[in-house]
């Protein structure tokens, strides 16, 4: 396994005491929150994942309006632990800046036909059990985008980091998300209570685990391509 990205920047490694992923996924900040065409943003991203229909890249402050518009839906917040509701442009700014500065998450903005449709990433706060998370704008549900994006990030994570498993979760009332995880090879491991910011309370969550060995047996599901910058 490698701890160095294709662009030559050091990635965060679960067995390391240093975190340098922020330099790998560094934000290119515009002077103002203005609309910048997607090819410009794509060129600014140090790592880009491409699937059959999607492009996954680093979010920037130029994406704030799109992120806020997509995320400001209670149906999304009710199923995403750390997403507040309502979700404002200030929330989106904080999210993008925190992603770049803390280095605790590996985050990709998901695009289809050059338009942002959601976010997918890995939470590294538990080094021995990094967690897959994702959300899509409601208008993009039911088209297989979440599965396609999740598989690309799963491949990226197992290929770039020396880890033995990924974990994930879905509310017990969210069968669509459970189906996505199962199609990605995750196996059910139990039910836990987790607090959801938008709900202001804890709720039962189905927990899942994907081991490296299972991933290795399934990774012929269709390869994503990667471009280092």
mmCIF file of C-alpha atoms in Angstrom:
data_model
loop_
_atom_site.group_PDB
_atom_site.id
_atom_site.type_symbol
_atom_site.label_atom_id
_atom_site.label_comp_id
_atom_site.label_asym_id
_atom_site.label_seq_id
_atom_site.Cartn_x
_atom_site.Cartn_y
_atom_site.Cartn_z
ATOM 1 C CA UNK A 1 0.000 0.000 0.000
ATOM 2 C CA UNK A 2 1.143 3.523 -0.693
ATOM 3 C CA UNK A 3 1.166 6.617 1.450
ATOM 4 C CA UNK A 4 2.012 8.872 -1.482
ATOM 5 C CA UNK A 5 -0.537 10.115 -4.007
ATOM 6 C CA UNK A 6 0.109 10.106 -7.713
ATOM 7 C CA UNK A 7 0.840 13.822 -7.603
ATOM 8 C CA UNK A 8 3.690 13.128 -5.191
ATOM 9 C CA UNK A 9 2.004 14.640 -2.129
ATOM 10 C CA UNK A 10 2.035 12.664 1.106
ATOM 11 C CA UNK A 11 -1.332 11.308 2.192
ATOM 12 C CA UNK A 12 -2.500 10.746 5.752
ATOM 13 C CA UNK A 13 -1.565 7.232 6.818
ATOM 14 C CA UNK A 14 -3.427 5.422 9.613
ATOM 15 C CA UNK A 15 -0.159 4.285 11.195
ATOM 16 C CA UNK A 16 1.462 7.721 11.103
ATOM 17 C CA UNK A 17 1.487 10.388 13.795
ATOM 18 C CA UNK A 18 1.445 13.176 11.229
ATOM 19 C CA UNK A 19 -1.447 14.368 9.118
ATOM 20 C CA UNK A 20 -0.582 15.845 5.755
ATOM 21 C CA UNK A 21 -3.744 15.149 3.833
ATOM 22 C CA UNK A 22 -4.680 18.829 3.965
ATOM 23 C CA UNK A 23 -1.757 19.589 1.664
ATOM 24 C CA UNK A 24 -2.942 16.864 -0.696
ATOM 25 C CA UNK A 25 -6.490 18.185 -0.875
ATOM 26 C CA UNK A 26 -5.575 21.882 -0.623
ATOM 27 C CA UNK A 27 -8.309 24.371 -1.417
ATOM 28 C CA UNK A 28 -7.777 26.845 -4.208
ATOM 29 C CA UNK A 29 -9.652 29.814 -2.751
ATOM 30 C CA UNK A 30 -11.032 32.530 -5.006
ATOM 31 C CA UNK A 31 -11.109 36.103 -3.755
ATOM 32 C CA UNK A 32 -14.893 36.106 -3.823
ATOM 33 C CA UNK A 33 -17.611 33.463 -3.957
ATOM 34 C CA UNK A 34 -18.151 33.583 -7.665
ATOM 35 C CA UNK A 35 -19.193 31.053 -10.227
ATOM 36 C CA UNK A 36 -16.152 29.464 -11.837
ATOM 37 C CA UNK A 37 -16.543 27.062 -14.728
ATOM 38 C CA UNK A 38 -16.023 23.416 -13.859
ATOM 39 C CA UNK A 39 -12.939 22.796 -16.054
ATOM 40 C CA UNK A 40 -11.087 25.507 -14.096
ATOM 41 C CA UNK A 41 -12.017 23.857 -10.816
ATOM 42 C CA UNK A 42 -11.054 20.469 -12.153
ATOM 43 C CA UNK A 43 -7.622 21.724 -13.124
ATOM 44 C CA UNK A 44 -7.131 23.105 -9.592
ATOM 45 C CA UNK A 45 -7.825 19.729 -7.946
ATOM 46 C CA UNK A 46 -4.696 17.702 -7.098
ATOM 47 C CA UNK A 47 -6.562 14.406 -7.405
ATOM 48 C CA UNK A 48 -9.519 13.644 -9.631
ATOM 49 C CA UNK A 49 -11.431 10.357 -9.780
ATOM 50 C CA UNK A 50 -13.482 9.552 -12.849
ATOM 51 C CA UNK A 51 -16.123 6.881 -13.315
ATOM 52 C CA UNK A 52 -18.387 6.095 -16.243
ATOM 53 C CA UNK A 53 -20.743 8.986 -15.469
ATOM 54 C CA UNK A 54 -19.151 10.942 -12.641
ATOM 55 C CA UNK A 55 -16.173 13.082 -11.779
ATOM 56 C CA UNK A 56 -15.008 13.365 -8.164
ATOM 57 C CA UNK A 57 -12.767 16.259 -7.154
ATOM 58 C CA UNK A 58 -11.783 18.429 -4.221
ATOM 59 C CA UNK A 59 -14.494 20.916 -3.171
ATOM 60 C CA UNK A 60 -13.491 24.587 -3.210
ATOM 61 C CA UNK A 61 -15.040 27.827 -2.009
ATOM 62 C CA UNK A 62 -16.334 28.360 -5.538
ATOM 63 C CA UNK A 63 -18.657 25.381 -4.902
ATOM 64 C CA UNK A 64 -20.305 26.939 -1.856
ATOM 65 C CA UNK A 65 -23.516 28.051 -3.599
ATOM 66 C CA UNK A 66 -24.043 24.646 -5.200
ATOM 67 C CA UNK A 67 -23.300 22.738 -1.988
ATOM 68 C CA UNK A 68 -25.668 24.917 0.047
ATOM 69 C CA UNK A 69 -28.460 24.565 -2.508
ATOM 70 C CA UNK A 70 -28.141 20.784 -2.627
ATOM 71 C CA UNK A 71 -27.692 20.215 1.114
ATOM 72 C CA UNK A 72 -30.488 22.512 2.292
ATOM 73 C CA UNK A 73 -33.115 19.784 2.288
ATOM 74 C CA UNK A 74 -34.410 18.190 5.453
ATOM 75 C CA UNK A 75 -34.709 14.801 3.741
ATOM 76 C CA UNK A 76 -30.912 14.782 3.366
ATOM 77 C CA UNK A 77 -30.136 16.159 6.831
ATOM 78 C CA UNK A 78 -32.373 13.586 8.536
ATOM 79 C CA UNK A 79 -30.180 10.823 7.135
ATOM 80 C CA UNK A 80 -26.749 12.480 7.488
ATOM 81 C CA UNK A 81 -25.306 12.646 10.995
ATOM 82 C CA UNK A 82 -23.247 15.860 10.810
ATOM 83 C CA UNK A 83 -25.395 17.904 8.400
ATOM 84 C CA UNK A 84 -27.343 20.775 10.009
ATOM 85 C CA UNK A 85 -30.741 21.966 8.844
ATOM 86 C CA UNK A 86 -31.333 24.574 7.542
ATOM 87 C CA UNK A 87 -28.049 24.500 5.648
ATOM 88 C CA UNK A 88 -26.726 27.918 4.629
ATOM 89 C CA UNK A 89 -23.869 29.195 2.493
ATOM 90 C CA UNK A 90 -22.012 29.925 5.742
ATOM 91 C CA UNK A 91 -22.319 26.242 6.627
ATOM 92 C CA UNK A 92 -20.916 25.338 3.221
ATOM 93 C CA UNK A 93 -17.990 27.743 3.658
ATOM 94 C CA UNK A 94 -17.177 26.222 7.039
ATOM 95 C CA UNK A 95 -17.404 22.713 5.569
ATOM 96 C CA UNK A 96 -15.017 23.465 2.695
ATOM 97 C CA UNK A 97 -12.492 25.272 4.879
ATOM 98 C CA UNK A 98 -12.621 22.613 7.593
ATOM 99 C CA UNK A 99 -12.105 19.888 5.024
ATOM 100 C CA UNK A 100 -8.894 21.541 3.867
ATOM 101 C CA UNK A 101 -7.489 22.577 7.228
ATOM 102 C CA UNK A 102 -8.219 19.701 9.614
ATOM 103 C CA UNK A 103 -7.183 16.726 7.502
ATOM 104 C CA UNK A 104 -9.613 14.430 9.347
ATOM 105 C CA UNK A 105 -11.690 13.733 6.229
ATOM 106 C CA UNK A 106 -10.981 12.785 2.632
ATOM 107 C CA UNK A 107 -13.747 14.574 0.742
ATOM 108 C CA UNK A 108 -14.782 14.621 -2.903
ATOM 109 C CA UNK A 109 -17.400 16.758 -4.599
ATOM 110 C CA UNK A 110 -19.392 14.572 -7.005
ATOM 111 C CA UNK A 111 -20.200 15.945 -10.464
ATOM 112 C CA UNK A 112 -22.412 14.652 -13.260
ATOM 113 C CA UNK A 113 -22.334 16.422 -16.623
ATOM 114 C CA UNK A 114 -20.162 19.167 -15.074
ATOM 115 C CA UNK A 115 -22.713 19.946 -12.342
ATOM 116 C CA UNK A 116 -22.243 19.208 -8.604
ATOM 117 C CA UNK A 117 -24.714 16.622 -7.332
ATOM 118 C CA UNK A 118 -23.393 15.692 -3.875
ATOM 119 C CA UNK A 119 -20.480 14.781 -1.646
ATOM 120 C CA UNK A 120 -18.727 11.517 -0.788
ATOM 121 C CA UNK A 121 -15.777 10.915 1.487
ATOM 122 C CA UNK A 122 -13.957 9.087 4.255
ATOM 123 C CA UNK A 123 -13.926 10.119 7.923
ATOM 124 C CA UNK A 124 -10.512 9.272 9.436
ATOM 125 C CA UNK A 125 -11.236 10.115 13.077
ATOM 126 C CA UNK A 126 -10.977 6.412 13.908
ATOM 127 C CA UNK A 127 -7.725 5.386 12.249
ATOM 128 C CA UNK A 128 -8.420 1.667 12.528
ATOM 129 C CA UNK A 129 -11.964 2.037 11.203
ATOM 130 C CA UNK A 130 -12.287 4.866 8.659
ATOM 131 C CA UNK A 131 -15.905 5.532 7.773
ATOM 132 C CA UNK A 132 -17.491 5.992 4.355
ATOM 133 C CA UNK A 133 -20.110 8.704 4.083
ATOM 134 C CA UNK A 134 -22.083 10.298 1.261
ATOM 135 C CA UNK A 135 -25.075 12.391 0.379
ATOM 136 C CA UNK A 136 -26.654 13.461 -2.913
ATOM 137 C CA UNK A 137 -29.118 16.197 -3.801
ATOM 138 C CA UNK A 138 -32.652 14.806 -3.746
ATOM 139 C CA UNK A 139 -33.158 15.356 -7.488
ATOM 140 C CA UNK A 140 -30.270 12.946 -8.120
ATOM 141 C CA UNK A 141 -31.596 10.049 -6.017
ATOM 142 C CA UNK A 142 -32.526 6.736 -7.587
ATOM 143 C CA UNK A 143 -30.106 6.872 -10.532
ATOM 144 C CA UNK A 144 -27.224 4.801 -9.163
ATOM 145 C CA UNK A 145 -24.939 7.817 -8.668
ATOM 146 C CA UNK A 146 -24.323 7.173 -4.968
ATOM 147 C CA UNK A 147 -23.234 3.585 -5.603
ATOM 148 C CA UNK A 148 -20.966 4.649 -8.444
ATOM 149 C CA UNK A 149 -19.334 7.413 -6.399
ATOM 150 C CA UNK A 150 -18.989 5.236 -3.301
ATOM 151 C CA UNK A 151 -17.246 2.476 -5.247
ATOM 152 C CA UNK A 152 -14.723 4.944 -6.668
ATOM 153 C CA UNK A 153 -13.850 6.261 -3.200
ATOM 154 C CA UNK A 154 -13.712 2.742 -1.742
ATOM 155 C CA UNK A 155 -11.205 1.730 -4.426
ATOM 156 C CA UNK A 156 -9.180 4.898 -3.839
ATOM 157 C CA UNK A 157 -9.065 4.321 -0.089
ATOM 158 C CA UNK A 158 -8.054 0.665 -0.141
ATOM 159 C CA UNK A 159 -5.469 1.304 -2.866
ATOM 160 C CA UNK A 160 -3.877 4.354 -1.241
ATOM 161 C CA UNK A 161 -3.991 3.463 2.451
ATOM 162 C CA UNK A 162 -2.812 0.502 4.482
ATOM 163 C CA UNK A 163 -6.147 -0.277 6.106
ATOM 164 C CA UNK A 164 -7.960 -3.558 6.675
ATOM 165 C CA UNK A 165 -11.541 -2.336 6.755
ATOM 166 C CA UNK A 166 -14.017 0.426 6.111
ATOM 167 C CA UNK A 167 -17.162 0.994 8.119
ATOM 168 C CA UNK A 168 -20.405 2.765 7.227
ATOM 169 C CA UNK A 169 -23.889 3.279 8.566
ATOM 170 C CA UNK A 170 -27.443 4.001 7.500
ATOM 171 C CA UNK A 171 -30.521 4.818 9.526
ATOM 172 C CA UNK A 172 -32.768 1.814 9.935
ATOM 173 C CA UNK A 173 -35.478 3.895 8.244
ATOM 174 C CA UNK A 174 -33.300 4.465 5.156
ATOM 175 C CA UNK A 175 -33.400 1.253 3.071
ATOM 176 C CA UNK A 176 -32.043 3.025 -0.035
ATOM 177 C CA UNK A 177 -28.759 3.812 1.713
ATOM 178 C CA UNK A 178 -28.532 0.289 3.106
ATOM 179 C CA UNK A 179 -28.947 -1.062 -0.424
ATOM 180 C CA UNK A 180 -26.084 1.147 -1.647
ATOM 181 C CA UNK A 181 -23.774 -0.209 1.041
ATOM 182 C CA UNK A 182 -24.741 -3.803 0.314
ATOM 183 C CA UNK A 183 -24.109 -3.303 -3.415
ATOM 184 C CA UNK A 184 -20.630 -2.057 -2.468
ATOM 185 C CA UNK A 185 -19.925 -5.256 -0.536
ATOM 186 C CA UNK A 186 -20.537 -3.988 2.996
ATOM 187 C CA UNK A 187 -21.801 -6.585 5.457
ATOM 188 C CA UNK A 188 -24.219 -5.811 8.270
ATOM 189 C CA UNK A 189 -22.553 -5.826 11.694
ATOM 190 C CA UNK A 190 -25.270 -4.667 14.075
ATOM 191 C CA UNK A 191 -27.374 -1.719 15.209
ATOM 192 C CA UNK A 192 -26.148 1.260 17.240
ATOM 193 C CA UNK A 193 -27.587 4.556 18.404
ATOM 194 C CA UNK A 194 -26.029 7.611 16.760
ATOM 195 C CA UNK A 195 -26.814 11.278 17.238
ATOM 196 C CA UNK A 196 -27.996 13.235 14.191
ATOM 197 C CA UNK A 197 -27.403 16.970 14.274
ATOM 198 C CA UNK A 198 -30.556 17.901 12.347
ATOM 199 C CA UNK A 199 -32.743 15.674 14.526
ATOM 200 C CA UNK A 200 -31.236 16.898 17.779
ATOM 201 C CA UNK A 201 -31.388 13.362 19.133
ATOM 202 C CA UNK A 202 -30.061 9.836 18.694
ATOM 203 C CA UNK A 203 -31.631 7.262 16.401
ATOM 204 C CA UNK A 204 -30.946 3.597 15.491
ATOM 205 C CA UNK A 205 -28.386 3.073 12.736
ATOM 206 C CA UNK A 206 -27.589 -0.121 10.854
ATOM 207 C CA UNK A 207 -23.807 -0.557 10.956
ATOM 208 C CA UNK A 208 -21.811 -2.144 8.141
ATOM 209 C CA UNK A 209 -18.241 -3.289 7.572
ATOM 210 C CA UNK A 210 -16.246 -3.913 4.387
ATOM 211 C CA UNK A 211 -13.006 -5.860 4.792
ATOM 212 C CA UNK A 212 -10.063 -5.619 2.442
ATOM 213 C CA UNK A 213 -10.462 -9.282 1.507
ATOM 214 C CA UNK A 214 -14.092 -8.833 0.490
ATOM 215 C CA UNK A 215 -13.230 -5.661 -1.432
ATOM 216 C CA UNK A 216 -10.441 -7.501 -3.273
ATOM 217 C CA UNK A 217 -12.906 -10.144 -4.410
ATOM 218 C CA UNK A 218 -15.396 -7.549 -5.649
ATOM 219 C CA UNK A 219 -13.234 -4.791 -7.119
ATOM 220 C CA UNK A 220 -13.859 -5.915 -10.697
ATOM 221 C CA UNK A 221 -17.164 -4.015 -10.398
ATOM 222 C CA UNK A 222 -15.738 -1.404 -12.765
ATOM 223 C CA UNK A 223 -12.609 0.613 -12.309
ATOM 224 C CA UNK A 224 -12.489 4.325 -11.824
ATOM 225 C CA UNK A 225 -9.627 6.267 -13.329
ATOM 226 C CA UNK A 226 -7.478 8.719 -11.407
ATOM 227 C CA UNK A 227 -5.602 11.797 -12.463
ATOM 228 C CA UNK A 228 -2.967 13.213 -10.146
ATOM 229 C CA UNK A 229 -2.057 16.878 -10.428
#
